[in-house]
Amino acid sequence: MATFVLQIENLGIQAKRSTILEGISFDVTPGEIFGIIGESGAGKSTLAMATVGLLRAGCRRVAGSVRLAGKSLLDLSQADLERTRRRKVSYVAQSAAACFNPFYRLGEQVTELAALELGKSRAERQRLAADLFRELQLPDPERFGDRYPHQVSGGQLQRAMIAMALLNEPELIIFDEPTTALDVTTQLEVLRLIRKVVKGRGCGSIYISHDLAVVSQLADRVMVLRHGKVVEMGPTRDLIENPQAGYTRDLVANQTTTSSVPDPAASRPIVSVENLAAGYGRVSAIRDISLDLSSGHITCLVGESGSGKTTLARTIAGLVDLHAGVLRFKGSELPGRVERRDSETRRRLQYIHQLPDLALNPRQTIREVVGRPLAKFRGLRGAAAEHRLRELLRDVELPETFLDRVPGSLSGGQKQRVCIARALAAEPDVLICDEVTSALDPLVEESVIKLLLRLMKARPLTMLFITHNLALTRRFAHEVVVMQQGRIVEAGPASSVFSAPREAYTKKLLDSTPLMERGWLEARL
Amino acid sequence: MLASATHRPAPIRDFVVSRVVSGLVSLVLITALVFVGTALLPGDTAGALLGQNATPAALEALRRDLGLDQPLVQRYLVWLAGALRGDFGTSLASGRAVSEVLLPRLANSLLLAGAGAVFLLPIAIGGGILAAIWQGSWFDRLIGFTSMLFLAMPAFLVGYILIYVFAVRLGWFPSMSVAPFAGGTRAWAQILTLPVISLVIIGQAHTMKLTRTAILSVLASDYVLMAEIKGISRRRIILRHALPNALSPILSISILTIAYLIVDVVVIEIVFSYPGLGKLMVDSVAYRDLTVVQACGLLFALVFITMNFLADLLAMLVNPRQRVPARGAAA
């Protein structure tokens, strides 16, 4: 009994009508990091909540048990449950910004339990907090706790939350996608710290993520969750090197494919940007930008959040004020704002947004959504339009019956396909894709990428693909442009940027992108 | 962020300055609207004063005396120039200085509204908080039902029902109000009771619903969930984690409640014939007593704008995000 920190047996949880979790069994031993991987809707969060004895409103347990430090959590009285949570378990959530109370200083929140459980004085709590902040390498640890949550960065908040989780010396820590909202370089720092503090303390932990590479670097054992059921479970190396279930094999294959694209024939630039500066209001968010999009090539624009990727893409699309420089399309100069571009130019430059939910009018049917550019740019109406609509839907691999549906009844991946169909309806020369797969699960992302690649083969398209995911870029970029703080740091053919990056920042980005290979994280400790 | 090196951000000072300026502009616009509105009414002061049998010559003479023969724009500008100097003119109907007519009425209205607020705020906000904490309970459902009932009911109807039951049937309170300062404490407590109860009944529904919603949204936040996961007791979560964050919406709601109370006071004053500012304004409209209507309108607008300003200012002051500037966010 005592050898397990957590034992979950045959756990089943149902919402009103649907089953959320079914037949979940696993255990966590002291000193072990147990990884749980799954796509959105797999039941990861419900499982994480259940391990601290919490069921969301409307959910109920229909079978099984959750035993934490020998206590059956879902059968405890409210007072016993609260005491167990205070003493035995901690939780690190994805959105640190939302999980800290905006009203109190960080130190107060991090050490709240020390005051409640141990009756520590203010001075003792400050010392306790400073020690933890120092261990998590936060700047100025003595005074870090005096800050309010809105005064520190996302990566720092995430580390403060880990400090809070360590405070009560728990037997189990649950990490629920703690690095998903962070940039790769920040993610690496946080992963290193998690590894260090968890292994140093010998407590058990659960690490939940949708990113197999991250989990493979941290976890001793991994469980693959899908549709609320366990697909496969085993030691991390076995699972990655010899996956049994088809779904696991797909996940692993998705990480390992390195189908580098053959260098395409040299071609003339279709869009060229010279010494461009642009931004919102009077402040230039990007400057000194010079860039060519070669006709028929895929150019990937990479960089961390705030680097100016989207601003550059939106400037080319004519949605941001041009402050300096020249934009050329097929050799002729392009007006800065889209309102001053002629209809033909607009048709030739199409833009696909990151979040299809925001880019699609929820009240319009797919026929209206895709039919509008057909009518506007191609003048197609009636039977001709209907014929083209069906063709476009086939092109993006959606059934024709979707024409009469509204976006709300489609999945995330399907909605993004509708957005692609809408862009294609204009028969553009240049397609600007702004993080179009960032909100999608890995396998769905993969299918959308494959679709884009096939479309590229079938017609003369040039693509500017913006992403923060370097692993993705590696698989299909012809050219890579790296941005940092509003400037281009490095640009060149993908093969040379990836194999021999010239700039330190590019090297750091590449180095920080998690891989599945054994010892990747250890090499960076 | 870039500006912080050269210019220290002073969000609260900037806010106060911009709101005071926009408040003054609004006040001037409102006086213009009231002026035009009153001028658009059929008939004028002269007609109202002399009655139906007045000769055209007498009307003409009186209009000249009162300055009503001047064009509207000129009359407005003359009034505005006076108002800026603190001179609101003389009542067209009674010939007394407007301030002399207004001030005692204002005191009466403030007494009524103040007494209303003292009872209304704790009842409505306390009720809203309890309804949110006990969401779905019989108490919450009862509050929800009564709120809908009184929201749907016109203010004057509540007053008349109270008068019918407690004044006419039971005879416990007077149905008409005489000047409340006349006879001692007991006398004006008797006069104020029914109007104050009416104000509470009318005003509580809206405030209670807003408070309940504000608390519920805080209780649904991630940091409350986090506190629950940490094993903090329900009582401490509500008192220490949720309520401080609900403070700024509750403050705004309270102050806006007082602003709405002023509107309700007008109706209640008419129903109970209470000699306050609201009744004065309505009576003055009947007499086409433009200067008094104008001054009343200005006062009501001033109260409304000040209350809105205070609500936003207090909400800023209790919110650390507004009070403490973000610094060194990137490191």
XYZ file of C-alpha atoms in Angstrom, chain B residues 23-331:
309
model
C -18.396 65.277 -17.355
C -18.503 69.065 -17.734
C -19.110 68.765 -21.473
C -21.955 66.325 -20.808
C -23.507 68.728 -18.283
C -23.548 71.599 -20.784
C -25.060 69.338 -23.460
C -27.743 68.187 -21.018
C -28.742 71.758 -20.138
C -29.094 72.477 -23.861
C -31.284 69.396 -24.316
C -33.519 70.294 -21.371
C -33.804 73.863 -22.671
C -34.855 72.765 -26.131
C -37.109 70.067 -24.696
C -39.000 72.523 -22.546
C -39.286 74.990 -25.401
C -40.847 72.311 -27.605
C -43.745 71.834 -25.149
C -46.967 73.504 -26.254
C -47.745 76.744 -24.377
C -45.416 78.846 -22.290
C -45.066 80.386 -18.839
C -47.145 83.413 -19.682
C -50.044 81.243 -20.851
C -49.766 78.969 -17.844
C -49.674 81.904 -15.392
C -52.540 83.977 -16.850
C -54.860 81.083 -17.564
C -57.306 80.557 -20.410
C -59.016 83.939 -20.232
C -55.905 86.040 -20.759
C -56.036 88.715 -23.451
C -53.418 88.565 -26.191
C -52.101 91.968 -25.081
C -51.599 90.833 -21.487
C -49.837 87.698 -22.708
C -47.578 89.757 -24.923
C -46.676 92.122 -22.069
C -45.904 89.297 -19.683
C -43.774 87.539 -22.308
C -41.751 90.713 -22.760
C -41.329 91.038 -18.967
C -40.120 87.438 -18.677
C -37.821 87.763 -21.699
C -39.716 85.067 -23.584
C -39.843 87.144 -26.779
C -36.111 86.667 -27.329
C -34.915 83.907 -29.708
C -34.298 80.514 -28.065
C -30.539 80.440 -28.674
C -30.083 83.865 -27.132
C -32.155 82.933 -24.086
C -30.081 79.792 -23.638
C -26.782 81.639 -23.884
C -27.929 84.256 -21.365
C -28.983 81.473 -19.017
C -25.722 79.599 -19.522
C -23.628 82.697 -18.855
C -25.545 83.243 -15.604
C -25.295 79.587 -14.587
C -21.531 79.629 -15.064
C -21.404 82.494 -12.566
C -23.612 80.542 -10.160
C -26.731 82.630 -10.921
C -29.604 80.387 -11.998
C -32.039 83.269 -12.415
C -35.454 83.700 -10.904
C -38.397 81.342 -11.026
C -40.685 82.514 -13.831
C -43.747 81.368 -11.917
C -43.074 82.733 -8.433
C -40.504 85.433 -9.053
C -38.243 84.122 -6.273
C -34.566 83.249 -6.841
C -34.239 79.716 -8.201
C -31.712 78.750 -5.528
C -34.130 79.892 -2.847
C -36.870 77.669 -4.294
C -34.541 74.748 -4.890
C -32.447 74.336 -1.762
C -35.112 73.317 0.800
C -36.541 70.864 -1.738
C -33.084 69.463 -2.401
C -32.581 68.872 1.328
C -35.886 66.984 1.503
C -34.992 64.823 -1.486
C -31.529 64.046 -0.134
C -33.121 62.978 3.148
C -35.483 60.605 1.345
C -32.830 59.207 -0.999
C -30.308 58.883 1.844
C -32.764 56.992 4.019
C -33.584 54.792 1.028
C -29.924 54.014 0.358
C -29.216 53.158 3.997
C -31.781 50.363 3.859
C -31.574 49.427 0.198
C -27.826 48.797 -0.173
C -27.255 46.312 2.681
C -30.452 44.411 1.872
C -29.847 44.187 -1.875
C -26.100 43.501 -1.785
C -26.325 41.093 1.145
C -29.177 39.277 -0.596
C -27.228 39.111 -3.853
C -24.125 37.702 -2.156
C -26.114 35.059 -0.287
C -28.051 34.106 -3.431
C -24.741 33.562 -5.267
C -23.140 31.544 -2.461
C -26.244 29.393 -2.128
C -26.785 29.193 -5.865
C -29.761 26.981 -6.726
C -31.105 26.889 -3.170
C -34.697 27.831 -2.220
C -33.340 31.213 -1.103
C -31.723 31.841 -4.493
C -34.921 30.858 -6.294
C -37.068 33.058 -4.025
C -34.758 36.021 -4.651
C -34.871 35.329 -8.383
C -38.680 35.249 -8.350
C -39.200 38.405 -6.289
C -36.623 40.277 -8.353
C -38.476 39.491 -11.569
C -41.777 40.423 -9.937
C -40.634 43.862 -8.770
C -38.617 44.568 -11.919
C -41.790 44.052 -13.924
C -43.897 46.269 -11.654
C -44.033 50.041 -12.252
C -42.658 52.094 -9.354
C -45.849 54.068 -8.752
C -47.896 50.876 -8.437
C -45.728 49.717 -5.509
C -46.321 53.100 -3.857
C -50.081 52.962 -4.346
C -50.324 49.388 -3.047
C -48.416 50.408 0.103
C -50.656 53.455 0.557
C -53.785 51.331 0.116
C -52.703 48.686 2.638
C -50.880 50.657 5.314
C -52.426 54.104 5.074
C -55.992 53.562 3.880
C -56.808 50.104 5.295
C -54.643 49.885 8.418
C -54.146 53.601 9.035
C -50.644 53.116 10.414
C -48.982 55.821 8.338
C -50.099 59.032 6.631
C -50.759 58.720 2.914
C -49.604 62.259 2.202
C -46.315 63.770 3.282
C -46.082 67.199 4.849
C -42.734 68.936 5.318
C -40.740 66.320 7.227
C -38.800 68.791 9.342
C -41.925 70.211 10.929
C -42.487 67.963 13.954
C -39.740 65.940 15.746
C -38.047 62.679 14.863
C -41.138 60.580 15.358
C -43.162 62.661 12.943
C -40.772 62.446 10.050
C -40.019 58.792 10.699
C -43.745 58.259 10.148
C -43.724 60.304 6.978
C -40.630 58.651 5.545
C -41.501 55.022 6.288
C -43.768 54.254 3.341
C -41.738 56.173 0.706
C -38.528 54.471 1.904
C -40.116 51.014 1.843
C -41.284 51.722 -1.710
C -37.790 52.776 -2.748
C -36.262 49.630 -1.267
C -38.795 47.361 -2.963
C -38.334 49.020 -6.349
C -34.568 49.362 -6.218
C -33.474 46.053 -4.691
C -34.322 43.787 -7.636
C -31.828 45.241 -10.078
C -29.025 45.637 -7.535
C -29.497 42.167 -6.115
C -29.361 40.555 -9.540
C -26.217 42.476 -10.532
C -24.474 41.586 -7.259
C -25.365 37.926 -7.639
C -23.960 37.858 -11.185
C -20.752 39.632 -10.108
C -20.121 37.134 -7.303
C -20.936 34.148 -9.508
C -18.449 35.209 -12.163
C -15.711 35.524 -9.539
C -16.627 32.134 -8.070
C -16.276 30.592 -11.536
C -12.731 31.895 -12.011
C -9.628 29.721 -12.179
C -8.085 31.192 -9.038
C -11.085 30.142 -6.983
C -10.774 26.634 -8.434
C -7.056 26.739 -7.582
C -7.865 27.689 -3.974
C -10.266 24.757 -3.822
C -7.547 22.413 -5.095
C -5.170 23.778 -2.472
C -7.649 22.592 0.156
C -8.808 26.013 1.338
C -12.129 25.910 3.172
C -15.278 27.124 1.441
C -15.678 29.901 3.999
C -12.148 31.231 3.470
C -12.488 30.956 -0.319
C -15.569 33.150 -0.239
C -14.280 35.695 2.265
C -10.619 35.924 1.249
C -10.393 34.803 -2.366
C -13.707 35.734 -3.952
C -15.143 38.776 -2.174
C -12.113 41.100 -2.536
C -12.219 40.542 -6.277
C -15.946 41.187 -6.343
C -15.407 44.411 -4.417
C -14.936 46.634 -7.422
C -18.065 45.482 -9.278
C -20.045 45.701 -6.016
C -18.835 49.248 -5.425
C -19.845 50.247 -8.944
C -23.201 48.584 -8.502
C -23.788 50.394 -5.170
C -23.047 53.795 -6.568
C -25.113 53.246 -9.685
C -27.908 52.027 -7.414
C -27.801 55.403 -5.685
C -27.982 57.119 -9.060
C -31.048 55.055 -10.025
C -32.493 55.775 -6.601
C -32.572 59.454 -7.528
C -34.787 58.590 -10.508
C -37.088 56.465 -8.379
C -37.281 59.284 -5.830
C -38.939 61.525 -8.455
C -41.750 59.015 -8.977
C -42.159 58.244 -5.285
C -42.294 61.954 -4.414
C -45.218 62.386 -6.773
C -47.048 59.335 -5.407
C -46.668 60.465 -1.790
C -46.866 64.216 -2.556
C -43.484 64.515 -0.872
C -42.087 68.065 -1.162
C -38.793 67.194 -2.825
C -36.882 68.148 -5.911
C -38.677 65.644 -8.139
C -42.100 66.957 -7.305
C -40.822 70.503 -7.790
C -39.534 69.642 -11.252
C -42.763 68.000 -12.369
C -44.848 70.905 -11.006
C -42.549 73.382 -12.729
C -42.975 71.631 -16.060
C -46.732 72.104 -15.653
C -46.160 75.855 -15.146
C -43.594 75.986 -17.975
C -41.279 77.438 -15.307
C -38.247 77.046 -17.503
C -35.585 78.315 -15.114
C -36.610 75.960 -12.314
C -36.901 72.957 -14.670
C -33.502 73.831 -16.054
C -31.886 74.012 -12.619
C -33.534 70.757 -11.509
C -32.350 69.018 -14.683
C -28.839 70.285 -14.087
C -28.853 68.999 -10.508
C -30.127 65.548 -11.486
C -27.551 65.302 -14.258
C -24.807 66.414 -11.878
C -25.739 63.702 -9.391
C -25.839 61.070 -12.145
C -22.511 62.021 -13.697
C -20.781 62.338 -10.327
C -22.050 58.951 -9.236
C -20.864 57.289 -12.446
C -17.489 58.936 -12.081
C -17.182 57.828 -8.447
C -18.173 54.274 -9.376
C -15.394 54.004 -11.959
C -12.829 55.747 -9.771
C -13.446 53.476 -6.782
C -13.377 50.411 -9.017
C -9.934 51.537 -10.177
C -8.666 52.220 -6.679
C -9.484 48.766 -5.324
C -7.997 46.937 -8.338
C -4.241 46.298 -8.032
C -3.961 46.014 -11.822
C -5.006 49.638 -12.176
C -3.328 50.946 -9.045
C 0.094 49.340 -9.479
C 1.623 49.720 -12.939
C 3.077 46.614 -14.547
C 6.837 46.766 -14.412
C 9.634 44.549 -15.607
C 7.101 42.257 -17.191
C 9.738 40.744 -19.467
C 12.802 39.262 -17.819
